[in-house]
Coordinates of C-alpha atoms in Angstrom, one line a residue:
Q145 CA -14.0 -14.1 -9.5
V146 CA -15.6 -16.5 -7.1
V147 CA -17.7 -14.8 -4.4
G148 CA -19.2 -17.2 -1.9
G149 CA -21.0 -19.8 -4.0
R150 CA -21.3 -17.6 -7.1
L151 CA -19.0 -16.7 -10.0
Y152 CA -18.7 -13.0 -10.9
V153 CA -17.7 -12.0 -14.4
W154 CA -17.8 -8.5 -15.9
T155 CA -17.4 -6.5 -19.1
G156 CA -17.8 -2.8 -19.7
G157 CA -20.2 -1.5 -17.1
T158 CA -22.0 -4.7 -16.3
V159 CA -21.3 -7.4 -13.7
Y160 CA -22.9 -10.9 -14.2
F161 CA -23.2 -13.2 -11.2
S162 CA -24.1 -16.9 -11.6
S163 CA -26.7 -19.0 -9.9
L164 CA -25.8 -20.2 -6.4
N165 CA -23.4 -23.2 -6.7
N166 CA -23.8 -23.2 -10.4
P167 CA -21.0 -21.2 -11.9
L168 CA -22.0 -22.0 -15.5
R169 CA -25.5 -20.6 -15.3
F170 CA -25.9 -16.8 -16.1
R171 CA -28.8 -14.6 -17.1
S172 CA -29.1 -11.1 -18.4
F173 CA -31.9 -10.4 -15.9
L174 CA -33.2 -11.8 -12.6
E175 CA -35.0 -15.1 -12.6
F176 CA -38.6 -15.1 -11.2
V177 CA -40.6 -18.0 -9.8
D178 CA -44.3 -17.4 -9.2
G179 CA -43.8 -13.6 -9.5
N180 CA -40.9 -13.5 -6.9
P181 CA -37.2 -13.4 -7.6
D182 CA -35.4 -16.7 -7.4
I183 CA -33.2 -16.1 -4.4
Q184 CA -30.6 -18.5 -5.7
G185 CA -30.8 -17.4 -9.3
A186 CA -28.4 -15.5 -11.6
G187 CA -28.5 -11.8 -12.2
T188 CA -26.7 -8.7 -13.4
I189 CA -25.5 -5.4 -12.0
N190 CA -25.4 -2.4 -14.3
F191 CA -23.2 0.7 -13.6
R192 CA -24.3 3.4 -16.0
G193 CA -21.5 5.6 -17.3
E194 CA -18.8 3.6 -15.4
V195 CA -16.4 0.8 -16.4
I196 CA -15.8 -2.2 -14.1
Q197 CA -12.2 -2.6 -13.1
N198 CA -12.1 -5.4 -10.6
V199 CA -14.1 -7.5 -8.2
L200 CA -12.7 -9.1 -5.0
P201 CA -14.6 -11.2 -2.4
I202 CA -14.8 -10.2 1.3
S203 CA -16.3 -11.7 4.4
G204 CA -20.1 -11.6 4.5
A205 CA -22.1 -9.4 6.8
Y206 CA -23.8 -12.6 8.1
S207 CA -23.8 -16.3 7.5
G208 CA -24.8 -17.4 4.0
A209 CA -24.3 -13.9 2.5
E210 CA -22.0 -13.2 -0.4
S211 CA -20.0 -10.0 -0.2
A212 CA -17.6 -8.3 -2.6
Y213 CA -15.9 -5.1 -3.4
I214 CA -16.5 -3.8 -6.9
W215 CA -14.1 -1.2 -8.3
T216 CA -15.1 1.0 -11.3
D217 CA -13.2 3.8 -12.9
K218 CA -15.3 6.2 -10.8
G219 CA -15.8 4.6 -7.4
L220 CA -15.8 1.7 -5.0
Y221 CA -18.9 -0.3 -4.3
R222 CA -19.9 -3.0 -1.8
D223 CA -22.2 -5.8 -3.1
D224 CA -23.7 -8.0 -0.4
G225 CA -26.8 -10.0 0.3
A226 CA -28.3 -13.4 0.9
D227 CA -30.3 -13.6 -2.3
S228 CA -30.0 -12.6 -5.9
F229 CA -32.3 -9.5 -5.6
Q230 CA -30.1 -8.0 -2.9
L231 CA -27.0 -8.6 -5.0
T232 CA -28.3 -6.5 -7.8
R233 CA -28.3 -3.4 -5.5
P234 CA -24.6 -2.6 -4.6
R235 CA -23.8 0.4 -2.3
K236 CA -21.3 3.0 -3.3
I237 CA -18.9 3.4 -0.4
A238 CA -16.1 5.5 -1.9
P239 CA -15.9 8.1 -4.6
Y240 CA -12.4 7.0 -5.6
G241 CA -12.2 4.5 -8.5
T242 CA -9.1 3.1 -10.2
K243 CA -7.3 3.0 -13.4
S244 CA -5.0 0.2 -12.0
P245 CA -7.3 -2.8 -11.7
K246 CA -4.6 -5.2 -10.8
S247 CA -3.5 -3.0 -7.8
C248 CA -6.7 -3.8 -6.0
A249 CA -6.4 -6.1 -2.9
V250 CA -8.1 -6.8 0.4
Y251 CA -6.6 -7.1 3.9
N252 CA -8.8 -8.1 6.7
N253 CA -11.8 -6.8 4.8
E254 CA -9.9 -3.5 4.2
A255 CA -9.8 -2.4 0.6
V256 CA -6.4 -1.3 -0.8
W257 CA -5.9 0.1 -4.3
V258 CA -4.3 2.8 -6.5
D259 CA -7.1 5.3 -7.0
T260 CA -7.9 7.6 -9.9
E261 CA -5.8 10.3 -8.2
S262 CA -2.7 8.1 -8.5
Q263 CA -2.6 7.5 -4.8
V264 CA -2.6 4.3 -2.8
R265 CA -5.8 4.4 -0.7
T266 CA -7.3 2.1 2.0
L267 CA -10.8 2.0 3.1
S268 CA -12.1 0.6 6.4
A269 CA -13.9 3.2 8.5
I270 CA -12.3 6.1 6.6
Y271 CA -10.6 6.8 3.3
D272 CA -6.9 6.8 4.1
P273 CA -4.4 7.9 1.4
I274 CA -1.5 6.0 2.8
S275 CA 0.8 7.1 -0.1
D276 CA 0.4 10.8 0.6
M277 CA 3.8 12.4 1.6
R278 CA 5.5 9.0 1.2
I279 CA 5.4 7.6 -2.4
K280 CA 3.0 10.2 -3.8
N281 CA 5.4 11.7 -6.3
V282 CA 6.4 8.3 -7.6
L283 CA 2.7 7.5 -8.4
L284 CA 2.0 10.9 -9.8
A285 CA 4.9 10.6 -12.2
A286 CA 3.6 7.3 -13.6
S287 CA 2.2 7.2 -17.2
D288 CA -1.2 5.9 -18.0
A289 CA 0.4 2.7 -19.3
E290 CA 2.4 2.3 -16.0
L291 CA -0.7 2.9 -14.0
A292 CA -2.6 0.2 -15.9
A293 CA 0.4 -2.2 -15.3
M294 CA 0.6 -1.7 -11.5
Q295 CA -0.2 -4.8 -9.5
G296 CA -0.9 -5.4 -5.9
A297 CA -1.0 -8.3 -3.5
I298 CA -1.5 -8.9 0.2
W299 CA 0.9 -11.2 2.0
N300 CA 2.1 -11.5 5.6
D301 CA 0.4 -8.3 6.8
R302 CA 1.9 -6.3 3.9
Y303 CA 0.6 -4.8 0.7
Y304 CA 3.0 -5.2 -2.3
L305 CA 2.7 -2.8 -5.2
S306 CA 4.7 -3.1 -8.4
V307 CA 5.7 0.2 -10.0
G308 CA 7.9 -0.3 -13.0
T309 CA 11.0 -2.2 -11.9
S310 CA 10.4 -1.4 -8.2
I311 CA 8.2 -2.9 -5.6
Y312 CA 6.8 -0.7 -2.8
V313 CA 5.6 -2.5 0.4
W314 CA 3.2 -1.1 2.9
D315 CA 3.3 -2.7 6.3
F316 CA -0.1 -2.6 8.0
R317 CA 1.4 -3.3 11.4
Y318 CA 3.9 -0.5 11.5
R319 CA 2.2 1.7 8.9
G320 CA 5.2 2.5 6.8
W321 CA 6.5 2.0 3.3
S322 CA 9.7 0.2 2.1
K323 CA 11.0 -0.3 -1.4
F324 CA 12.7 -3.1 -3.3
T325 CA 14.5 -2.4 -6.5
A326 CA 14.7 -5.3 -9.0
P327 CA 18.0 -6.7 -10.1
V328 CA 18.9 -5.9 -13.7
S329 CA 18.1 -9.4 -14.8
F330 CA 14.5 -8.9 -13.7
A331 CA 13.6 -5.8 -15.6
S332 CA 9.8 -6.0 -15.7
L333 CA 8.1 -6.8 -12.4
N334 CA 4.6 -6.0 -13.6
S335 CA 3.0 -9.3 -14.8
G336 CA 1.5 -10.4 -11.5
F337 CA 1.7 -11.7 -8.0
I338 CA 0.6 -15.0 -6.5
A339 CA 0.0 -14.6 -2.8
R340 CA -0.8 -17.8 -1.0
Q341 CA 1.5 -19.5 1.5
K342 CA 4.4 -17.9 -0.2
L343 CA 4.8 -14.8 -2.3
F344 CA 5.8 -15.3 -5.9
I345 CA 6.4 -12.6 -8.5
T346 CA 5.9 -13.4 -12.1
T347 CA 7.6 -11.3 -14.7
S348 CA 6.7 -10.4 -18.3
A349 CA 9.8 -12.4 -19.4
G350 CA 8.3 -15.6 -18.0
R351 CA 10.4 -15.7 -14.8
V352 CA 9.0 -16.7 -11.4
I353 CA 10.7 -15.1 -8.4
E354 CA 10.2 -16.3 -4.9
Y355 CA 10.2 -13.8 -2.1
D356 CA 13.0 -14.8 0.3
K357 CA 12.6 -15.1 4.0
P358 CA 14.7 -12.8 6.2
G359 CA 18.4 -13.6 6.3
I360 CA 18.8 -14.7 2.7
Q361 CA 21.6 -13.0 0.8
D362 CA 21.2 -13.0 -3.0
F363 CA 23.5 -12.1 -5.9
S364 CA 26.5 -12.2 -3.5
S365 CA 26.1 -8.6 -2.6
D366 CA 24.4 -6.4 0.0
I367 CA 20.7 -5.5 -0.4
A368 CA 19.5 -2.0 -1.0
I369 CA 16.9 -0.8 1.4
A370 CA 14.8 2.3 1.6
F371 CA 12.0 3.4 3.9
R372 CA 10.3 6.7 4.9
T373 CA 8.4 7.5 8.1
S374 CA 5.0 9.1 8.4
E375 CA 4.9 12.9 8.3
Y376 CA 5.3 14.6 11.7
T377 CA 3.7 18.0 12.6
N378 CA 2.6 20.0 15.5
G379 CA -0.8 20.8 14.1
Y380 CA 0.8 22.6 11.1
F381 CA 0.4 25.9 12.9
Y382 CA 3.5 25.5 15.1
P383 CA 6.8 25.0 13.2
V384 CA 8.8 21.9 14.1
H385 CA 12.6 21.2 13.9
A386 CA 14.1 17.7 13.6
G387 CA 17.5 17.5 15.2
R388 CA 19.5 14.4 15.6
V389 CA 18.2 11.1 14.4
G390 CA 19.3 8.0 16.5
L391 CA 19.1 4.5 15.3
A392 CA 19.6 1.1 17.1
A393 CA 20.3 -1.6 14.6
T394 CA 22.2 -4.8 14.1
T395 CA 25.9 -4.3 13.2
G396 CA 27.2 -4.9 9.8
S397 CA 29.1 -3.5 6.8
G398 CA 28.2 -0.3 5.1
S399 CA 26.2 2.7 6.4
L400 CA 22.8 4.3 6.2
T401 CA 22.0 7.7 4.8
V402 CA 19.4 9.6 6.8
K403 CA 17.5 12.5 5.2
R404 CA 15.0 14.9 6.6
I405 CA 12.2 15.6 4.1
T406 CA 10.5 18.8 4.9
R407 CA 7.1 20.1 3.7
D408 CA 8.8 23.2 2.1
C409 CA 9.4 21.7 -1.4
S410 CA 12.1 24.4 -2.2
A411 CA 14.3 23.2 0.7
T412 CA 17.0 20.7 -0.1
P413 CA 16.7 17.7 2.3
T414 CA 19.5 17.7 4.8
S415 CA 21.3 14.3 5.0
A416 CA 23.9 12.6 7.2
V417 CA 25.5 9.2 7.3
L418 CA 25.1 6.7 10.1
S419 CA 27.8 3.9 10.2
L420 CA 26.7 0.3 11.0
S421 CA 30.2 -0.8 11.9
S422 CA 30.8 -1.7 15.6
T423 CA 34.3 -0.3 15.3
S424 CA 33.1 3.2 14.6
A425 CA 30.1 3.4 16.9
R426 CA 29.0 2.4 20.4
E427 CA 28.3 -1.3 20.7
N428 CA 27.2 -3.4 23.6
G429 CA 28.9 -6.6 22.8
G430 CA 25.6 -8.2 21.5
Q431 CA 26.1 -7.2 17.8
I432 CA 23.8 -4.2 18.3
V433 CA 25.0 -0.7 17.4
W434 CA 23.3 2.6 18.4
R435 CA 24.3 6.1 17.5
Y436 CA 23.1 9.4 16.2
D437 CA 23.7 10.6 12.7
Q438 CA 26.2 13.2 11.8
D439 CA 27.2 15.3 8.8
S440 CA 30.5 15.1 6.8
N441 CA 32.2 17.2 9.5
G442 CA 31.1 15.0 12.3
N443 CA 28.5 17.4 13.5
P444 CA 24.9 16.5 14.4
A445 CA 22.7 17.0 11.4
G446 CA 19.4 18.9 11.4
H447 CA 17.3 21.2 9.4
R448 CA 15.6 24.6 9.8
E449 CA 12.1 24.9 11.1
D450 CA 9.3 23.8 8.9
W451 CA 5.6 22.9 9.2
A452 CA 6.1 19.2 8.8
F453 CA 8.9 16.7 8.1
S454 CA 9.5 12.9 7.6
I455 CA 12.6 10.8 7.9
D456 CA 14.0 9.0 4.9
V457 CA 16.5 6.1 5.4
T458 CA 18.4 4.4 2.6
G459 CA 21.5 2.2 2.3
D460 CA 23.0 -1.2 1.4
V461 CA 22.9 -3.8 4.2
G462 CA 23.8 -7.4 4.5
P463 CA 21.5 -10.4 5.2
G464 CA 19.6 -10.4 8.5
F465 CA 19.9 -6.7 9.1
K466 CA 17.3 -5.1 11.3
V467 CA 16.5 -1.6 12.5
L468 CA 15.5 -2.1 16.1
S469 CA 14.6 1.4 17.1
M470 CA 14.7 5.0 15.8
V471 CA 14.4 8.3 17.8
V472 CA 14.2 11.9 16.5
E473 CA 15.0 15.0 18.6
V474 CA 12.1 17.3 17.8
H475 CA 11.7 20.9 18.9
T476 CA 8.7 23.2 18.3
G477 CA 8.8 26.9 17.5
N478 CA 6.4 29.8 18.1
A479 CA 3.0 29.9 16.4
G480 CA 3.1 30.9 12.8
G481 CA 0.8 33.3 10.9
A482 CA 0.3 37.0 11.3
D483 CA -2.1 39.0 13.5
V484 CA -5.1 40.6 11.7
A485 CA -5.0 44.4 12.1

């Protein structure tokens, strides 16, 4: 990995960095000139009892400084400095390592990776497990081999993560996940991503797939979509109730299934269908439909009180489909818990 004017390579628990602007010159220890470290020389970083997983460059703290994130199987480190001596002293900034080295990515200096707890985590000012209550169960169900094969890439303000034959996408702007399921002919989306001006996905079968711009219809059929909102609570002490869910979207064929996912795992998620056809819902003449969901009997859907909930939306939609707005009728109940005698 190129970091500033140096080349970083690693094996086991050791990182080797080259001399400045000389990527072919390495040393197993620091170079000294007249008893002082050569500030442009090569050097090594040893992580005792840890295994290096990945190294990615980030913006330096000041002009002329090299900076990088270094992931091990036990933590995340930041390595930065203007000379070789400083580069041999990385700082541990997170106690969460990774077993999925290819999932590591950087967005605006923010680290993103699948950690050793099988959760997607970001690190800027705080550790944020962005997969919690969203795709947590998917990652926890992955085998060691599947974890090792997961790959991540940053493109267009989104983090793309391959999990088996599916791709999960985290949008940094709207802070939500969506999911793409691979067509049958592309059965293994786990070989790698190339994220430059366009996003390409390479498969283990040797195929190269280009990520289409909005409005492209592929395979002569509608495209399956799925997204889940963040978890909503009222401090976890006051129960909440999600009533009707209203969506404003572009009209089209098919429908969307809306589910309320509650914190109580024993509860079956309540679901309802929302039609996208302008003939079966209110429409303002501008190819925009807005309506509330309803159950099979035409009644507004809902669920019993719970401590937290999120909204799950799935369906098959045509090219150019957009969800413009979503509202949820939320009611709170009385405080939970029992008085102490």
